[in-house]
Amino acid sequence: MTEFVDGYAAIVLMGAAGLDFLVGDPWHWPHPVQAMGWVIQRYTNLAFKATQSARVLKGLGVLLSVLLVGGSAMVGWGLVAISRWFNPWLGLSLEIILVASCFAGRSLRDAAEDVLSPLLQDNLAEARQRMSRYVGRDTHDLERPEILRAVFETVAENSVDGIMGPLFYALVGAATPLGSASLALAYKAASTLDSMVGYRAAPYTDIGWCSAKFEDALTWLPCRLTVVTLALLSRKPRTVMGLCQRDAAADPSPNSGWSECAYAASLGVQVGGKNVYKGVVKVKPLMGDPIRAITPEVIRECLQLNRFCFLLWLSIWLSVSQFW
């Protein structure tokens, strides 16, 4: 039993990594994000019915962030603790599942391949339709290069908040009494809040302000660590870091610009340009140098970089944890 306890965190992390790689998040399975989304939707609906005051909505937004992020951490910790009280192996299995649910590696890979499959068969109509499932931009008239850019940008942007961010907080949690599931779920709650209400546009301008700022703060460190890791994995760290310093700050987001630019610079492609959202044209800053065109092979290289980055962080943590 002592050996079981000593290796518990490592088993959780490796088990969760393996489960995400092999299974991912099947559409028909219940998922913690569904519960988080339900709470956010109900809360915001009630808030909008109760008041239109900007100051009050900002206060309610702060409360929403505290309740959802803190509540997710407490629920995760409590479920694992109760399960371990009944049976250590039940607690271990539940924590593996909870942590794996916070990783989006398999889901991101499946989404990319879902769009690439018809595109490789020159079926633009089907590729556009499938692309619309994963991005907010209009896809009905995208040509092949724009579809490929959209897939690449989706993978690059979501790699931090969908993969490396949750892993970072799972690793931090593993080194504390809270455990991996608790902090990974807390981060997932912050990310879900940002994706649902963290907009500058109405009606979420006020109620989503705290969610956006909070998620930005939580993501800042894992994002920068990811950029450094990608620069090292690319074997051209000075070039990658130089391009990120040159281009990433032009993006209005303090994190997604750095993430997209790091992947683009590592693979020698350029991202950004004209996008259309509900008929409104928005021009994103260009990031990286167009040394190569974005192709399906480049997108798969991007996904491979994700796996290398993930496994490197996990390996470093497993090595360092031996000395605790």
PDB file of C-alpha atoms in Angstrom:
ATOM      1  CA  MET A   1       0.000   0.000   0.000  1.00  0.00           C
ATOM      2  CA  THR A   2       2.905   2.364   0.730  1.00  0.00           C
ATOM      3  CA  GLU A   3       4.207   1.919  -2.815  1.00  0.00           C
ATOM      4  CA  PHE A   4       0.712   2.612  -4.107  1.00  0.00           C
ATOM      5  CA  VAL A   5       0.559   5.907  -2.184  1.00  0.00           C
ATOM      6  CA  ASP A   6       4.092   6.936  -3.163  1.00  0.00           C
ATOM      7  CA  GLY A   7       3.387   6.457  -6.872  1.00  0.00           C
ATOM      8  CA  TYR A   8      -0.198   7.693  -6.796  1.00  0.00           C
ATOM      9  CA  ALA A   9       0.361  11.070  -8.496  1.00  0.00           C
ATOM     10  CA  ALA A  10       2.524   9.533 -11.218  1.00  0.00           C
ATOM     11  CA  ILE A  11      -0.067   6.844 -11.917  1.00  0.00           C
ATOM     12  CA  VAL A  12      -2.800   9.488 -12.157  1.00  0.00           C
ATOM     13  CA  LEU A  13      -0.857  11.669 -14.578  1.00  0.00           C
ATOM     14  CA  MET A  14       0.361   8.844 -16.804  1.00  0.00           C
ATOM     15  CA  GLY A  15      -3.043   7.172 -16.751  1.00  0.00           C
ATOM     16  CA  ALA A  16      -4.804  10.419 -17.668  1.00  0.00           C
ATOM     17  CA  ALA A  17      -2.328  11.093 -20.477  1.00  0.00           C
ATOM     18  CA  GLY A  18      -2.839   7.602 -21.868  1.00  0.00           C
ATOM     19  CA  LEU A  19      -6.626   7.797 -21.553  1.00  0.00           C
ATOM     20  CA  ASP A  20      -6.775  11.109 -23.420  1.00  0.00           C
ATOM     21  CA  PHE A  21      -4.470   9.811 -26.153  1.00  0.00           C
ATOM     22  CA  LEU A  22      -6.449   6.595 -26.680  1.00  0.00           C
ATOM     23  CA  VAL A  23     -10.038   7.661 -25.972  1.00  0.00           C
ATOM     24  CA  GLY A  24     -10.327  11.442 -25.765  1.00  0.00           C
ATOM     25  CA  ASP A  25     -13.801  12.857 -25.119  1.00  0.00           C
ATOM     26  CA  PRO A  26     -16.453  10.773 -26.911  1.00  0.00           C
ATOM     27  CA  TRP A  27     -19.432  12.969 -27.830  1.00  0.00           C
ATOM     28  CA  HIS A  28     -22.010  10.766 -26.097  1.00  0.00           C
ATOM     29  CA  TRP A  29     -20.176  10.567 -22.761  1.00  0.00           C
ATOM     30  CA  PRO A  30     -20.963  12.982 -19.896  1.00  0.00           C
ATOM     31  CA  HIS A  31     -18.238  15.569 -19.375  1.00  0.00           C
ATOM     32  CA  PRO A  32     -17.452  18.053 -16.565  1.00  0.00           C
ATOM     33  CA  VAL A  33     -17.538  20.936 -19.059  1.00  0.00           C
ATOM     34  CA  GLN A  34     -21.200  20.160 -19.758  1.00  0.00           C
ATOM     35  CA  ALA A  35     -22.009  20.695 -16.075  1.00  0.00           C
ATOM     36  CA  MET A  36     -19.907  23.857 -15.994  1.00  0.00           C
ATOM     37  CA  GLY A  37     -21.646  25.162 -19.105  1.00  0.00           C
ATOM     38  CA  TRP A  38     -25.073  24.475 -17.605  1.00  0.00           C
ATOM     39  CA  VAL A  39     -24.179  26.424 -14.453  1.00  0.00           C
ATOM     40  CA  ILE A  40     -22.774  29.348 -16.458  1.00  0.00           C
ATOM     41  CA  GLN A  41     -25.827  29.518 -18.708  1.00  0.00           C
ATOM     42  CA  ARG A  42     -28.306  29.395 -15.828  1.00  0.00           C
ATOM     43  CA  TYR A  43     -26.361  31.928 -13.781  1.00  0.00           C
ATOM     44  CA  THR A  44     -25.991  34.451 -16.604  1.00  0.00           C
ATOM     45  CA  ASN A  45     -29.655  34.135 -17.609  1.00  0.00           C
ATOM     46  CA  LEU A  46     -30.720  34.893 -14.042  1.00  0.00           C
ATOM     47  CA  ALA A  47     -28.240  37.769 -13.782  1.00  0.00           C
ATOM     48  CA  PHE A  48     -29.497  39.429 -16.985  1.00  0.00           C
ATOM     49  CA  LYS A  49     -33.095  39.106 -15.783  1.00  0.00           C
ATOM     50  CA  ALA A  50     -32.224  40.574 -12.386  1.00  0.00           C
ATOM     51  CA  THR A  51     -30.308  43.678 -13.482  1.00  0.00           C
ATOM     52  CA  GLN A  52     -28.909  45.725 -16.356  1.00  0.00           C
ATOM     53  CA  SER A  53     -26.561  47.734 -14.161  1.00  0.00           C
ATOM     54  CA  ALA A  54     -22.980  47.499 -15.444  1.00  0.00           C
ATOM     55  CA  ARG A  55     -21.551  47.746 -11.913  1.00  0.00           C
ATOM     56  CA  VAL A  56     -23.803  45.031 -10.532  1.00  0.00           C
ATOM     57  CA  LEU A  57     -23.148  42.757 -13.519  1.00  0.00           C
ATOM     58  CA  LYS A  58     -19.400  43.150 -12.993  1.00  0.00           C
ATOM     59  CA  GLY A  59     -19.845  42.156  -9.368  1.00  0.00           C
ATOM     60  CA  LEU A  60     -21.958  39.169 -10.363  1.00  0.00           C
ATOM     61  CA  GLY A  61     -19.257  38.236 -12.871  1.00  0.00           C
ATOM     62  CA  VAL A  62     -16.632  38.203 -10.130  1.00  0.00           C
ATOM     63  CA  LEU A  63     -18.905  36.032  -8.005  1.00  0.00           C
ATOM     64  CA  LEU A  64     -19.481  33.666 -10.932  1.00  0.00           C
ATOM     65  CA  SER A  65     -15.739  33.225 -11.432  1.00  0.00           C
ATOM     66  CA  VAL A  66     -15.121  32.561  -7.744  1.00  0.00           C
ATOM     67  CA  LEU A  67     -18.021  30.133  -7.403  1.00  0.00           C
ATOM     68  CA  LEU A  68     -17.370  28.141 -10.564  1.00  0.00           C
ATOM     69  CA  VAL A  69     -13.584  27.924 -10.346  1.00  0.00           C
ATOM     70  CA  GLY A  70     -13.519  27.361  -6.598  1.00  0.00           C
ATOM     71  CA  GLY A  71     -16.529  25.061  -6.737  1.00  0.00           C
ATOM     72  CA  SER A  72     -15.000  22.947  -9.488  1.00  0.00           C
ATOM     73  CA  ALA A  73     -11.819  22.529  -7.448  1.00  0.00           C
ATOM     74  CA  MET A  74     -13.788  21.559  -4.332  1.00  0.00           C
ATOM     75  CA  VAL A  75     -16.064  19.139  -6.175  1.00  0.00           C
ATOM     76  CA  GLY A  76     -13.096  17.472  -7.858  1.00  0.00           C
ATOM     77  CA  TRP A  77     -11.231  17.120  -4.573  1.00  0.00           C
ATOM     78  CA  GLY A  78     -14.330  15.905  -2.733  1.00  0.00           C
ATOM     79  CA  LEU A  79     -15.291  13.272  -5.307  1.00  0.00           C
ATOM     80  CA  VAL A  80     -11.787  11.817  -5.315  1.00  0.00           C
ATOM     81  CA  ALA A  81     -11.524  11.902  -1.507  1.00  0.00           C
ATOM     82  CA  ILE A  82     -14.861  10.144  -1.029  1.00  0.00           C
ATOM     83  CA  SER A  83     -14.021   7.550  -3.674  1.00  0.00           C
ATOM     84  CA  ARG A  84     -10.628   6.859  -2.106  1.00  0.00           C
ATOM     85  CA  TRP A  85     -12.331   6.453   1.277  1.00  0.00           C
ATOM     86  CA  PHE A  86     -14.512   3.703  -0.196  1.00  0.00           C
ATOM     87  CA  ASN A  87     -11.685   2.076  -2.129  1.00  0.00           C
ATOM     88  CA  PRO A  88      -8.202   3.378  -3.084  1.00  0.00           C
ATOM     89  CA  TRP A  89      -8.452   1.916  -6.582  1.00  0.00           C
ATOM     90  CA  LEU A  90     -11.850   3.535  -7.129  1.00  0.00           C
ATOM     91  CA  GLY A  91     -10.391   6.907  -6.129  1.00  0.00           C
ATOM     92  CA  LEU A  92      -7.420   6.376  -8.408  1.00  0.00           C
ATOM     93  CA  SER A  93      -9.624   5.463 -11.371  1.00  0.00           C
ATOM     94  CA  LEU A  94     -11.929   8.435 -10.821  1.00  0.00           C
ATOM     95  CA  GLU A  95      -9.053  10.900 -10.583  1.00  0.00           C
ATOM     96  CA  ILE A  96      -7.510   9.528 -13.780  1.00  0.00           C
ATOM     97  CA  ILE A  97     -10.833  10.023 -15.584  1.00  0.00           C
ATOM     98  CA  LEU A  98     -11.316  13.535 -14.193  1.00  0.00           C
ATOM     99  CA  VAL A  99      -7.806  14.660 -15.135  1.00  0.00           C
ATOM    100  CA  ALA A 100      -8.083  13.075 -18.588  1.00  0.00           C
ATOM    101  CA  SER A 101     -11.334  14.977 -19.151  1.00  0.00           C
ATOM    102  CA  CYS A 102      -9.376  18.228 -18.767  1.00  0.00           C
ATOM    103  CA  PHE A 103      -6.961  17.339 -21.585  1.00  0.00           C
ATOM    104  CA  ALA A 104      -8.071  18.045 -25.145  1.00  0.00           C
ATOM    105  CA  GLY A 105      -5.199  16.447 -27.034  1.00  0.00           C
ATOM    106  CA  ARG A 106      -7.220  13.702 -28.689  1.00  0.00           C
ATOM    107  CA  SER A 107     -10.187  16.009 -29.299  1.00  0.00           C
ATOM    108  CA  LEU A 108      -8.001  18.603 -30.995  1.00  0.00           C
ATOM    109  CA  ARG A 109      -6.347  15.953 -33.140  1.00  0.00           C
ATOM    110  CA  ASP A 110      -9.713  14.458 -34.107  1.00  0.00           C
ATOM    111  CA  ALA A 111     -11.118  17.894 -34.982  1.00  0.00           C
ATOM    112  CA  ALA A 112      -8.170  18.650 -37.257  1.00  0.00           C
ATOM    113  CA  GLU A 113      -8.407  15.286 -38.998  1.00  0.00           C
ATOM    114  CA  ASP A 114     -12.184  15.701 -39.326  1.00  0.00           C
ATOM    115  CA  VAL A 115     -11.621  18.768 -41.511  1.00  0.00           C
ATOM    116  CA  LEU A 116      -8.535  17.481 -43.303  1.00  0.00           C
ATOM    117  CA  SER A 117     -10.238  14.271 -44.426  1.00  0.00           C
ATOM    118  CA  PRO A 118     -12.663  15.837 -46.965  1.00  0.00           C
ATOM    119  CA  LEU A 119     -10.110  18.515 -47.849  1.00  0.00           C
ATOM    120  CA  LEU A 120      -7.638  15.853 -48.964  1.00  0.00           C
ATOM    121  CA  GLN A 121     -10.391  14.506 -51.227  1.00  0.00           C
ATOM    122  CA  ASP A 122     -10.914  18.007 -52.690  1.00  0.00           C
ATOM    123  CA  ASN A 123     -14.382  18.197 -51.151  1.00  0.00           C
ATOM    124  CA  LEU A 124     -14.344  21.871 -50.188  1.00  0.00           C
ATOM    125  CA  ALA A 125     -18.040  22.048 -49.347  1.00  0.00           C
ATOM    126  CA  GLU A 126     -17.778  19.278 -46.759  1.00  0.00           C
ATOM    127  CA  ALA A 127     -14.534  20.699 -45.339  1.00  0.00           C
ATOM    128  CA  ARG A 128     -16.185  24.117 -44.920  1.00  0.00           C
ATOM    129  CA  GLN A 129     -19.200  22.575 -43.215  1.00  0.00           C
ATOM    130  CA  ARG A 130     -17.027  20.599 -40.801  1.00  0.00           C
ATOM    131  CA  MET A 131     -14.796  23.599 -40.124  1.00  0.00           C
ATOM    132  CA  SER A 132     -17.852  25.555 -38.988  1.00  0.00           C
ATOM    133  CA  ARG A 133     -18.180  23.167 -36.017  1.00  0.00           C
ATOM    134  CA  TYR A 134     -14.888  24.302 -34.541  1.00  0.00           C
ATOM    135  CA  VAL A 135     -14.438  27.998 -35.319  1.00  0.00           C
ATOM    136  CA  GLY A 136     -16.440  31.182 -34.883  1.00  0.00           C
ATOM    137  CA  ARG A 137     -15.480  32.650 -38.265  1.00  0.00           C
ATOM    138  CA  ASP A 138     -17.667  32.319 -41.352  1.00  0.00           C
ATOM    139  CA  THR A 139     -16.591  29.283 -43.361  1.00  0.00           C
ATOM    140  CA  HIS A 140     -19.083  29.099 -46.235  1.00  0.00           C
ATOM    141  CA  ASP A 141     -16.767  30.691 -48.804  1.00  0.00           C
ATOM    142  CA  LEU A 142     -13.312  29.731 -47.503  1.00  0.00           C
ATOM    143  CA  GLU A 143     -10.884  28.410 -50.096  1.00  0.00           C
ATOM    144  CA  ARG A 144      -8.397  25.622 -49.436  1.00  0.00           C
ATOM    145  CA  PRO A 145      -5.544  27.854 -48.106  1.00  0.00           C
ATOM    146  CA  GLU A 146      -7.948  29.655 -45.740  1.00  0.00           C
ATOM    147  CA  ILE A 147      -9.333  26.360 -44.444  1.00  0.00           C
ATOM    148  CA  LEU A 148      -5.826  25.078 -43.791  1.00  0.00           C
ATOM    149  CA  ARG A 149      -4.925  28.314 -42.008  1.00  0.00           C
ATOM    150  CA  ALA A 150      -8.081  28.067 -39.910  1.00  0.00           C
ATOM    151  CA  VAL A 151      -7.232  24.498 -38.878  1.00  0.00           C
ATOM    152  CA  PHE A 152      -3.646  25.436 -38.022  1.00  0.00           C
ATOM    153  CA  GLU A 153      -4.726  28.502 -36.013  1.00  0.00           C
ATOM    154  CA  THR A 154      -7.334  26.449 -34.155  1.00  0.00           C
ATOM    155  CA  VAL A 155      -4.767  23.832 -33.174  1.00  0.00           C
ATOM    156  CA  ALA A 156      -2.142  26.427 -32.218  1.00  0.00           C
ATOM    157  CA  GLU A 157      -4.514  28.642 -30.238  1.00  0.00           C
ATOM    158  CA  ASN A 158      -6.174  25.807 -28.331  1.00  0.00           C
ATOM    159  CA  SER A 159      -2.986  23.929 -27.559  1.00  0.00           C
ATOM    160  CA  VAL A 160      -2.293  26.023 -24.476  1.00  0.00           C
ATOM    161  CA  ASP A 161      -5.724  26.347 -22.888  1.00  0.00           C
ATOM    162  CA  GLY A 162      -6.807  22.872 -24.015  1.00  0.00           C
ATOM    163  CA  ILE A 163      -3.652  20.847 -23.386  1.00  0.00           C
ATOM    164  CA  MET A 164      -0.640  22.540 -21.814  1.00  0.00           C
ATOM    165  CA  GLY A 165      -2.605  24.741 -19.391  1.00  0.00           C
ATOM    166  CA  PRO A 166      -4.557  21.844 -17.859  1.00  0.00           C
ATOM    167  CA  LEU A 167      -1.352  19.780 -17.734  1.00  0.00           C
ATOM    168  CA  PHE A 168       0.494  22.597 -15.959  1.00  0.00           C
ATOM    169  CA  TYR A 169      -2.141  22.825 -13.237  1.00  0.00           C
ATOM    170  CA  ALA A 170      -2.440  19.041 -12.979  1.00  0.00           C
ATOM    171  CA  LEU A 171       1.324  18.913 -12.367  1.00  0.00           C
ATOM    172  CA  VAL A 172       1.097  21.697  -9.778  1.00  0.00           C
ATOM    173  CA  GLY A 173      -1.832  19.950  -8.097  1.00  0.00           C
ATOM    174  CA  ALA A 174       0.069  16.664  -7.984  1.00  0.00           C
ATOM    175  CA  ALA A 175       2.688  18.358  -5.808  1.00  0.00           C
ATOM    176  CA  THR A 176       0.060  19.585  -3.319  1.00  0.00           C
ATOM    177  CA  PRO A 177      -2.537  17.943  -1.047  1.00  0.00           C
ATOM    178  CA  LEU A 178      -5.249  19.185  -3.440  1.00  0.00           C
ATOM    179  CA  GLY A 179      -4.287  16.675  -6.125  1.00  0.00           C
ATOM    180  CA  SER A 180      -4.196  16.867  -9.901  1.00  0.00           C
ATOM    181  CA  ALA A 181      -7.949  16.646 -10.523  1.00  0.00           C
ATOM    182  CA  SER A 182      -8.796  19.580  -8.271  1.00  0.00           C
ATOM    183  CA  LEU A 183      -6.524  22.159  -9.920  1.00  0.00           C
ATOM    184  CA  ALA A 184      -6.977  20.815 -13.449  1.00  0.00           C
ATOM    185  CA  LEU A 185     -10.753  21.124 -13.080  1.00  0.00           C
ATOM    186  CA  ALA A 186     -10.383  24.620 -11.624  1.00  0.00           C
ATOM    187  CA  TYR A 187      -8.392  25.692 -14.669  1.00  0.00           C
ATOM    188  CA  LYS A 188     -10.888  23.993 -16.981  1.00  0.00           C
ATOM    189  CA  ALA A 189     -13.667  25.958 -15.286  1.00  0.00           C
ATOM    190  CA  ALA A 190     -11.803  29.237 -15.867  1.00  0.00           C
ATOM    191  CA  SER A 191     -11.228  28.310 -19.505  1.00  0.00           C
ATOM    192  CA  THR A 192     -14.884  27.364 -19.982  1.00  0.00           C
ATOM    193  CA  LEU A 193     -15.991  30.647 -18.428  1.00  0.00           C
ATOM    194  CA  ASP A 194     -13.762  32.594 -20.787  1.00  0.00           C
ATOM    195  CA  SER A 195     -15.036  30.725 -23.845  1.00  0.00           C
ATOM    196  CA  MET A 196     -18.681  31.289 -22.896  1.00  0.00           C
ATOM    197  CA  VAL A 197     -18.827  34.788 -21.416  1.00  0.00           C
ATOM    198  CA  GLY A 198     -15.356  36.304 -21.733  1.00  0.00           C
ATOM    199  CA  TYR A 199     -16.279  38.656 -24.589  1.00  0.00           C
ATOM    200  CA  ARG A 200     -15.946  42.397 -24.980  1.00  0.00           C
ATOM    201  CA  ALA A 201     -19.180  42.536 -26.962  1.00  0.00           C
ATOM    202  CA  ALA A 202     -22.689  42.744 -25.502  1.00  0.00           C
ATOM    203  CA  PRO A 203     -24.317  41.186 -23.609  1.00  0.00           C
ATOM    204  CA  TYR A 204     -21.221  39.763 -21.865  1.00  0.00           C
ATOM    205  CA  THR A 205     -19.118  42.944 -21.672  1.00  0.00           C
ATOM    206  CA  ASP A 206     -19.634  43.403 -17.933  1.00  0.00           C
ATOM    207  CA  ILE A 207     -20.503  39.989 -16.568  1.00  0.00           C
ATOM    208  CA  GLY A 208     -17.672  38.356 -18.497  1.00  0.00           C
ATOM    209  CA  TRP A 209     -14.963  40.902 -17.701  1.00  0.00           C
ATOM    210  CA  CYS A 210     -13.626  39.049 -14.654  1.00  0.00           C
ATOM    211  CA  SER A 211     -13.753  35.670 -16.402  1.00  0.00           C
ATOM    212  CA  ALA A 212     -11.607  36.936 -19.283  1.00  0.00           C
ATOM    213  CA  LYS A 213      -9.043  38.609 -17.020  1.00  0.00           C
ATOM    214  CA  PHE A 214      -8.880  35.630 -14.657  1.00  0.00           C
ATOM    215  CA  GLU A 215      -8.322  33.132 -17.457  1.00  0.00           C
ATOM    216  CA  ASP A 216      -5.671  35.386 -18.966  1.00  0.00           C
ATOM    217  CA  ALA A 217      -3.838  35.468 -15.647  1.00  0.00           C
ATOM    218  CA  LEU A 218      -4.030  31.710 -15.112  1.00  0.00           C
ATOM    219  CA  THR A 219      -2.847  30.990 -18.653  1.00  0.00           C
ATOM    220  CA  TRP A 220       0.031  33.486 -18.732  1.00  0.00           C
ATOM    221  CA  LEU A 221       2.701  31.257 -17.167  1.00  0.00           C
ATOM    222  CA  PRO A 222       1.851  27.948 -18.901  1.00  0.00           C
ATOM    223  CA  CYS A 223       1.641  29.860 -22.198  1.00  0.00           C
ATOM    224  CA  ARG A 224       5.117  31.360 -21.803  1.00  0.00           C
ATOM    225  CA  LEU A 225       6.547  28.010 -20.708  1.00  0.00           C
ATOM    226  CA  THR A 226       4.970  26.440 -23.797  1.00  0.00           C
ATOM    227  CA  VAL A 227       6.557  29.087 -26.023  1.00  0.00           C
ATOM    228  CA  VAL A 228       9.984  28.374 -24.520  1.00  0.00           C
ATOM    229  CA  THR A 229       9.461  24.618 -24.871  1.00  0.00           C
ATOM    230  CA  LEU A 230       8.442  24.948 -28.518  1.00  0.00           C
ATOM    231  CA  ALA A 231      11.452  27.170 -29.202  1.00  0.00           C
ATOM    232  CA  LEU A 232      13.744  24.498 -27.786  1.00  0.00           C
ATOM    233  CA  LEU A 233      11.997  21.647 -29.602  1.00  0.00           C
ATOM    234  CA  SER A 234      12.238  23.553 -32.889  1.00  0.00           C
ATOM    235  CA  ARG A 235      16.060  23.582 -32.554  1.00  0.00           C
ATOM    236  CA  LYS A 236      16.034  27.247 -33.519  1.00  0.00           C
ATOM    237  CA  PRO A 237      15.189  28.941 -30.222  1.00  0.00           C
ATOM    238  CA  ARG A 238      16.596  32.358 -31.089  1.00  0.00           C
ATOM    239  CA  THR A 239      14.538  32.540 -34.282  1.00  0.00           C
ATOM    240  CA  VAL A 240      11.317  31.429 -32.598  1.00  0.00           C
ATOM    241  CA  MET A 241      11.725  33.729 -29.608  1.00  0.00           C
ATOM    242  CA  GLY A 242      12.688  36.614 -31.885  1.00  0.00           C
ATOM    243  CA  LEU A 243       9.587  36.196 -34.040  1.00  0.00           C
ATOM    244  CA  CYS A 244       7.386  35.938 -30.949  1.00  0.00           C
ATOM    245  CA  GLN A 245       8.901  39.125 -29.556  1.00  0.00           C
ATOM    246  CA  ARG A 246       8.327  40.811 -32.910  1.00  0.00           C
ATOM    247  CA  ASP A 247       4.786  39.652 -33.680  1.00  0.00           C
ATOM    248  CA  ALA A 248       2.921  38.167 -30.705  1.00  0.00           C
ATOM    249  CA  ALA A 249       2.261  41.426 -28.858  1.00  0.00           C
ATOM    250  CA  ALA A 250       0.263  42.737 -31.830  1.00  0.00           C
ATOM    251  CA  ASP A 251      -2.508  40.252 -31.025  1.00  0.00           C
ATOM    252  CA  PRO A 252      -5.081  41.707 -28.598  1.00  0.00           C
ATOM    253  CA  SER A 253      -4.999  38.540 -26.504  1.00  0.00           C
ATOM    254  CA  PRO A 254      -2.087  38.335 -24.044  1.00  0.00           C
ATOM    255  CA  ASN A 255      -1.812  34.577 -24.598  1.00  0.00           C
ATOM    256  CA  SER A 256      -3.318  33.281 -27.845  1.00  0.00           C
ATOM    257  CA  GLY A 257      -1.044  35.496 -29.947  1.00  0.00           C
ATOM    258  CA  TRP A 258       2.028  34.053 -28.256  1.00  0.00           C
ATOM    259  CA  SER A 259       0.734  30.507 -28.673  1.00  0.00           C
ATOM    260  CA  GLU A 260      -0.129  30.902 -32.362  1.00  0.00           C
ATOM    261  CA  CYS A 261       3.094  32.750 -33.123  1.00  0.00           C
ATOM    262  CA  ALA A 262       5.246  30.142 -31.366  1.00  0.00           C
ATOM    263  CA  TYR A 263       3.765  27.298 -33.407  1.00  0.00           C
ATOM    264  CA  ALA A 264       3.955  29.314 -36.618  1.00  0.00           C
ATOM    265  CA  ALA A 265       7.571  30.325 -35.996  1.00  0.00           C
ATOM    266  CA  SER A 266       8.567  26.783 -35.030  1.00  0.00           C
ATOM    267  CA  LEU A 267       7.160  25.390 -38.273  1.00  0.00           C
ATOM    268  CA  GLY A 268       8.110  28.242 -40.598  1.00  0.00           C
ATOM    269  CA  VAL A 269       4.603  29.369 -41.536  1.00  0.00           C
ATOM    270  CA  GLN A 270       2.605  32.570 -41.194  1.00  0.00           C
ATOM    271  CA  VAL A 271      -0.782  32.957 -39.499  1.00  0.00           C
ATOM    272  CA  GLY A 272      -3.224  35.817 -39.222  1.00  0.00           C
ATOM    273  CA  GLY A 273      -4.909  37.893 -41.888  1.00  0.00           C
ATOM    274  CA  LYS A 274      -8.520  38.514 -42.884  1.00  0.00           C
ATOM    275  CA  ASN A 275     -11.299  36.601 -41.123  1.00  0.00           C
ATOM    276  CA  VAL A 276     -15.051  37.147 -41.397  1.00  0.00           C
ATOM    277  CA  TYR A 277     -17.323  36.819 -38.369  1.00  0.00           C
ATOM    278  CA  LYS A 278     -21.072  36.973 -39.051  1.00  0.00           C
ATOM    279  CA  GLY A 279     -20.370  39.037 -42.150  1.00  0.00           C
ATOM    280  CA  VAL A 280     -18.013  41.452 -40.395  1.00  0.00           C
ATOM    281  CA  VAL A 281     -14.416  41.477 -41.652  1.00  0.00           C
ATOM    282  CA  LYS A 282     -11.725  41.474 -38.999  1.00  0.00           C
ATOM    283  CA  VAL A 283      -8.020  41.544 -39.798  1.00  0.00           C
ATOM    284  CA  LYS A 284      -5.739  39.726 -37.367  1.00  0.00           C
ATOM    285  CA  PRO A 285      -2.057  40.680 -37.240  1.00  0.00           C
ATOM    286  CA  LEU A 286       0.311  38.564 -39.309  1.00  0.00           C
ATOM    287  CA  MET A 287       2.601  36.408 -37.169  1.00  0.00           C
ATOM    288  CA  GLY A 288       5.606  34.397 -38.276  1.00  0.00           C
ATOM    289  CA  ASP A 289       7.342  34.365 -41.650  1.00  0.00           C
ATOM    290  CA  PRO A 290       5.813  32.554 -44.672  1.00  0.00           C
ATOM    291  CA  ILE A 291       8.780  30.285 -45.296  1.00  0.00           C
ATOM    292  CA  ARG A 292       6.432  27.353 -45.939  1.00  0.00           C
ATOM    293  CA  ALA A 293       2.809  27.104 -46.981  1.00  0.00           C
ATOM    294  CA  ILE A 294       0.376  25.651 -44.462  1.00  0.00           C
ATOM    295  CA  THR A 295      -0.373  22.127 -45.659  1.00  0.00           C
ATOM    296  CA  PRO A 296      -1.994  19.066 -44.065  1.00  0.00           C
ATOM    297  CA  GLU A 297       1.522  17.800 -43.327  1.00  0.00           C
ATOM    298  CA  VAL A 298       2.369  21.036 -41.492  1.00  0.00           C
ATOM    299  CA  ILE A 299      -0.804  20.733 -39.409  1.00  0.00           C
ATOM    300  CA  ARG A 300       0.159  17.195 -38.452  1.00  0.00           C
ATOM    301  CA  GLU A 301       3.622  18.450 -37.520  1.00  0.00           C
ATOM    302  CA  CYS A 302       1.874  20.981 -35.287  1.00  0.00           C
ATOM    303  CA  LEU A 303      -0.093  18.195 -33.606  1.00  0.00           C
ATOM    304  CA  GLN A 304       3.126  16.223 -33.184  1.00  0.00           C
ATOM    305  CA  LEU A 305       4.749  19.234 -31.514  1.00  0.00           C
ATOM    306  CA  ASN A 306       1.841  19.183 -29.063  1.00  0.00           C
ATOM    307  CA  ARG A 307       2.556  15.582 -28.141  1.00  0.00           C
ATOM    308  CA  PHE A 308       6.286  16.200 -27.771  1.00  0.00           C
ATOM    309  CA  CYS A 309       5.676  19.249 -25.585  1.00  0.00           C
ATOM    310  CA  PHE A 310       3.149  17.382 -23.431  1.00  0.00           C
ATOM    311  CA  LEU A 311       5.388  14.344 -22.979  1.00  0.00           C
ATOM    312  CA  LEU A 312       8.434  16.500 -22.224  1.00  0.00           C
ATOM    313  CA  TRP A 313       6.663  18.335 -19.400  1.00  0.00           C
ATOM    314  CA  LEU A 314       5.307  15.083 -18.010  1.00  0.00           C
ATOM    315  CA  SER A 315       8.720  13.401 -18.213  1.00  0.00           C
ATOM    316  CA  ILE A 316      10.436  16.307 -16.454  1.00  0.00           C
ATOM    317  CA  TRP A 317       7.849  16.233 -13.675  1.00  0.00           C
ATOM    318  CA  LEU A 318       8.201  12.469 -13.239  1.00  0.00           C
ATOM    319  CA  SER A 319      11.986  12.809 -13.052  1.00  0.00           C
ATOM    320  CA  VAL A 320      11.939  15.681 -10.580  1.00  0.00           C
ATOM    321  CA  SER A 321       9.259  14.064  -8.393  1.00  0.00           C
ATOM    322  CA  GLN A 322      11.627  11.185  -7.639  1.00  0.00           C
ATOM    323  CA  PHE A 323      13.609  13.523  -5.386  1.00  0.00           C
ATOM    324  CA  TRP A 324      10.643  14.638  -3.243  1.00  0.00           C
TER     325      TRP A 324
END
